[in-house]
């Protein structure tokens, strides 16, 4: 049992420590991706299937420097309830690599959390826009760095898809200088069957 005096003292201590914290920490600006609206009524069933990566806009210099080595990436998306399993196929130095990841459910359609390994923490993913049949614009954020990706169902890429992407890139405060296009398609499987 706490005596009233100790209880009062505790209350005072708790109050002053939370006040102290509030004074020390300036309010954190919202992370860039939290300002991005997902595609309205996002439908994972319609989003399923194969997507080809066309372009990435990213402030990340590392990615830009890797760009000349990176070849096009194919995604294969399979809905799992409110989450999605995403298999990524990439051809690098003549070898096909496959990575399978879970885009975890966040309780909000079109918004996912990817628990990636490594020190840089999880990746927030938002499907910002898609018509399901032609194109998709995905936003990814890791360590508060926002990147924007354009995927299409088939090549060549429609001009209208490119202009939607350019607007999205500007809206994310990025420019053409941050944008990398993936012109080449290798022979990685584009329609993976089991076990993927
Ligand atoms: C872009 O910059 C503006 C002005 O600084 C800011 O209000 C906005 O939140 C930024 N957008 C993103 C997605 O970071």
Short mmCIF file of C-alpha atoms and ligand atoms in Angstrom, two decimals:
data_model
loop_
_atom_site.label_atom_id
_atom_site.label_comp_id
_atom_site.label_asym_id
_atom_site.label_seq_id
_atom_site.Cartn_x
_atom_site.Cartn_y
_atom_site.Cartn_z
CA UNK A 1 0.00 0.00 0.00
CA UNK A 2 1.28 3.45 -0.85
CA UNK A 3 0.81 6.13 1.76
CA UNK A 4 -0.83 9.26 0.35
CA UNK A 5 2.43 11.14 0.81
CA UNK A 6 4.46 8.66 -1.25
CA UNK A 7 1.75 8.49 -3.86
CA UNK A 8 1.81 12.26 -4.16
CA UNK A 9 5.59 12.24 -4.43
CA UNK A 10 5.46 9.57 -7.13
CA UNK A 11 2.89 11.54 -9.08
CA UNK A 12 5.09 14.60 -8.87
CA UNK A 13 8.16 12.66 -10.02
CA UNK A 14 6.33 11.08 -12.95
CA UNK A 15 4.84 14.39 -13.97
CA UNK A 16 8.15 16.21 -13.84
CA UNK A 17 10.00 13.51 -15.75
CA UNK A 18 7.48 13.50 -18.58
CA UNK A 19 7.55 17.28 -18.64
CA UNK A 20 11.34 17.12 -18.81
CA UNK A 21 11.17 14.74 -21.75
CA UNK A 22 8.75 16.95 -23.56
CA UNK A 23 11.04 19.92 -23.09
CA UNK A 24 14.14 18.04 -24.25
CA UNK A 25 12.71 16.48 -27.38
CA UNK A 26 11.52 18.77 -30.13
CA UNK A 27 8.47 17.29 -31.85
CA UNK A 28 9.61 14.90 -34.56
CA UNK A 29 8.39 15.81 -38.02
CA UNK A 30 6.21 13.07 -39.51
CA UNK A 31 8.12 10.55 -41.61
CA UNK A 32 7.77 11.33 -45.33
CA UNK A 33 5.90 8.11 -46.11
CA UNK A 34 3.23 8.85 -43.49
CA UNK A 35 2.16 11.76 -45.70
CA UNK A 36 1.62 9.46 -48.71
CA UNK A 37 -1.96 8.25 -49.26
CA UNK A 38 -2.27 4.65 -50.42
CA UNK A 39 -4.35 3.84 -53.48
CA UNK A 40 -7.99 4.14 -52.39
CA UNK A 41 -9.65 0.75 -51.74
CA UNK A 42 -6.43 -1.05 -52.53
CA UNK A 43 -7.22 -4.59 -53.71
CA UNK A 44 -4.39 -7.08 -53.19
CA UNK A 45 -6.12 -9.73 -55.32
CA UNK A 46 -6.05 -7.45 -58.35
CA UNK A 47 -2.49 -6.44 -57.55
CA UNK A 48 -1.30 -10.07 -57.63
CA UNK A 49 0.95 -11.36 -60.37
CA UNK A 50 4.03 -10.14 -62.16
CA UNK A 51 5.41 -6.62 -62.18
CA UNK A 52 8.50 -5.32 -63.97
CA UNK A 53 10.58 -2.61 -62.35
CA UNK A 54 11.07 0.32 -64.71
CA UNK A 55 12.49 3.15 -62.61
CA UNK A 56 13.56 4.10 -59.11
CA UNK A 57 13.88 7.60 -57.67
CA UNK A 58 15.89 7.64 -54.49
CA UNK A 59 18.02 10.08 -52.53
CA UNK A 60 20.31 7.15 -51.75
CA UNK A 61 23.68 7.63 -53.40
CA UNK A 62 24.62 3.99 -52.94
CA UNK A 63 21.72 2.88 -55.09
CA UNK A 64 22.68 5.37 -57.76
CA UNK A 65 26.23 4.09 -57.84
CA UNK A 66 25.02 0.50 -58.01
CA UNK A 67 22.72 1.51 -60.82
CA UNK A 68 25.00 0.77 -63.70
CA UNK A 69 25.38 -2.81 -62.45
CA UNK A 70 21.80 -3.48 -61.51
CA UNK A 71 19.61 -5.05 -64.11
CA UNK A 72 15.89 -5.04 -64.20
CA UNK A 73 13.98 -6.67 -61.42
CA UNK A 74 10.83 -8.71 -61.68
CA UNK A 75 8.34 -8.94 -58.83
CA UNK A 76 5.88 -11.71 -58.31
CA UNK A 77 3.13 -10.78 -55.87
CA UNK A 78 0.86 -13.24 -54.08
CA UNK A 79 -1.70 -11.97 -51.56
CA UNK A 80 -1.79 -13.70 -48.18
CA UNK A 81 -4.84 -12.44 -46.41
CA UNK A 82 -4.12 -8.76 -45.81
CA UNK A 83 -0.40 -9.28 -46.37
CA UNK A 84 1.48 -10.05 -49.59
CA UNK A 85 4.33 -12.40 -50.38
CA UNK A 86 6.65 -10.70 -52.82
CA UNK A 87 9.32 -12.62 -54.70
CA UNK A 88 11.98 -10.50 -56.34
CA UNK A 89 14.01 -11.77 -59.27
CA UNK A 90 17.10 -9.89 -60.22
CA UNK A 91 19.87 -10.60 -62.66
CA UNK A 92 23.23 -9.46 -61.46
CA UNK A 93 26.49 -10.27 -63.22
CA UNK A 94 24.78 -12.93 -65.30
CA UNK A 95 23.23 -14.76 -62.36
CA UNK A 96 19.55 -14.78 -61.39
CA UNK A 97 18.84 -14.09 -57.76
CA UNK A 98 15.53 -14.63 -56.07
CA UNK A 99 14.50 -13.10 -52.78
CA UNK A 100 11.19 -13.82 -51.11
CA UNK A 101 9.79 -11.27 -48.68
CA UNK A 102 6.63 -10.74 -46.70
CA UNK A 103 4.95 -7.36 -47.02
CA UNK A 104 3.27 -7.49 -43.62
CA UNK A 105 -0.21 -6.23 -42.89
CA UNK A 106 -0.39 -2.86 -41.14
CA UNK A 107 -4.16 -2.83 -40.75
CA UNK A 108 -4.41 -0.20 -43.50
CA UNK A 109 -5.00 -1.37 -47.09
CA UNK A 110 -2.16 -0.44 -49.42
CA UNK A 111 0.29 0.10 -46.57
CA UNK A 112 2.76 -2.65 -45.65
CA UNK A 113 5.71 -3.29 -43.39
CA UNK A 114 8.69 -5.26 -44.61
CA UNK A 115 10.79 -6.69 -41.79
CA UNK A 116 14.14 -6.64 -43.53
CA UNK A 117 17.27 -8.02 -42.00
CA UNK A 118 20.13 -5.69 -41.27
CA UNK A 119 20.82 -2.74 -39.08
CA UNK A 120 18.85 -0.18 -41.03
CA UNK A 121 15.51 -1.39 -39.76
CA UNK A 122 12.17 -2.21 -41.33
CA UNK A 123 10.90 -0.82 -44.61
CA UNK A 124 7.54 0.91 -44.92
CA UNK A 125 5.85 0.27 -48.24
CA UNK A 126 2.88 2.13 -49.71
CA UNK A 127 1.17 1.34 -52.99
CA UNK A 128 0.55 4.96 -53.93
CA UNK A 129 -1.15 4.41 -57.25
CA UNK A 130 -1.99 1.57 -59.59
CA UNK A 131 -4.52 0.68 -62.25
CA UNK A 132 -3.71 -3.03 -61.56
CA UNK A 133 -3.49 -3.87 -65.28
CA UNK A 134 -0.78 -1.47 -66.45
CA UNK A 135 1.30 0.27 -63.84
CA UNK A 136 2.01 0.68 -60.13
CA UNK A 137 3.84 3.36 -58.17
CA UNK A 138 5.31 2.08 -54.91
CA UNK A 139 6.84 4.16 -52.15
CA UNK A 140 9.44 2.66 -49.85
CA UNK A 141 10.89 4.26 -46.78
CA UNK A 142 13.78 3.06 -44.69
CA UNK A 143 15.52 5.15 -42.06
CA UNK A 144 13.32 8.08 -43.12
CA UNK A 145 14.60 7.96 -46.69
CA UNK A 146 11.78 7.83 -49.18
CA UNK A 147 12.15 6.26 -52.62
CA UNK A 148 9.61 5.92 -55.40
CA UNK A 149 9.41 2.99 -57.84
CA UNK A 150 7.56 2.51 -61.09
CA UNK A 151 6.43 -0.99 -62.09
CA UNK A 152 4.59 -2.07 -65.22
CA UNK A 153 2.86 -5.27 -66.29
CA UNK A 154 4.48 -5.29 -69.72
CA UNK A 155 6.93 -3.45 -71.95
CA UNK A 156 7.24 -0.99 -73.60
CA UNK A 157 6.30 1.48 -70.89
CA UNK A 158 3.35 3.71 -71.69
CA UNK A 159 4.04 7.47 -71.72
CA UNK A 160 1.09 8.07 -69.43
CA UNK A 161 2.68 5.77 -66.82
CA UNK A 162 5.93 7.70 -67.06
CA UNK A 163 4.20 11.03 -66.52
CA UNK A 164 2.31 9.71 -63.48
CA UNK A 165 5.65 8.53 -62.11
CA UNK A 166 7.36 11.88 -62.79
CA UNK A 167 4.61 13.71 -60.90
CA UNK A 168 4.97 11.29 -58.00
CA UNK A 169 8.73 11.79 -57.96
CA UNK A 170 8.31 15.57 -57.76
CA UNK A 171 5.72 15.14 -55.05
CA UNK A 172 8.29 13.18 -53.05
CA UNK A 173 10.72 16.10 -53.38
CA UNK A 174 12.98 14.15 -55.70
CA UNK A 175 14.15 15.03 -59.19
CA UNK A 176 15.19 13.40 -62.44
CA UNK A 177 18.74 13.43 -61.13
CA UNK A 178 17.64 10.98 -58.44
CA UNK A 179 15.95 8.73 -60.97
CA UNK A 180 17.39 5.60 -62.43
CA UNK A 181 15.80 3.76 -65.34
CA UNK A 182 16.23 0.04 -65.91
CA UNK A 183 16.41 -0.49 -69.62
CA UNK A 184 17.52 -4.12 -69.76
CA UNK A 185 15.56 -7.25 -69.13
CA UNK A 186 17.48 -10.44 -68.48
CA UNK A 187 16.32 -14.01 -68.60
CA UNK A 188 15.17 -14.31 -65.03
CA UNK A 189 11.85 -16.13 -64.70
CA UNK A 190 9.03 -13.71 -65.21
CA UNK A 191 6.25 -16.13 -64.35
CA UNK A 192 7.63 -18.13 -61.46
CA UNK A 193 5.80 -21.28 -60.47
CA UNK A 194 6.14 -23.21 -57.23
CA UNK A 195 8.16 -23.18 -55.04
CA UNK A 196 7.97 -19.38 -55.33
C1 LIG B 1 8.24 17.84 -49.61
O1 LIG B 1 8.66 19.09 -49.10
C2 LIG B 1 7.61 19.85 -48.54
C3 LIG B 1 8.18 21.20 -48.19
O2 LIG B 1 9.39 21.06 -47.50
C4 LIG B 1 7.03 19.10 -47.33
O3 LIG B 1 5.99 19.82 -46.77
C5 LIG B 1 6.54 17.74 -47.78
O4 LIG B 1 6.09 16.99 -46.66
C6 LIG B 1 7.63 16.98 -48.48
N1 LIG B 1 7.08 15.75 -49.02
C7 LIG B 1 7.63 14.57 -48.78
C8 LIG B 1 6.90 13.39 -49.33
O5 LIG B 1 8.66 14.42 -48.16
#
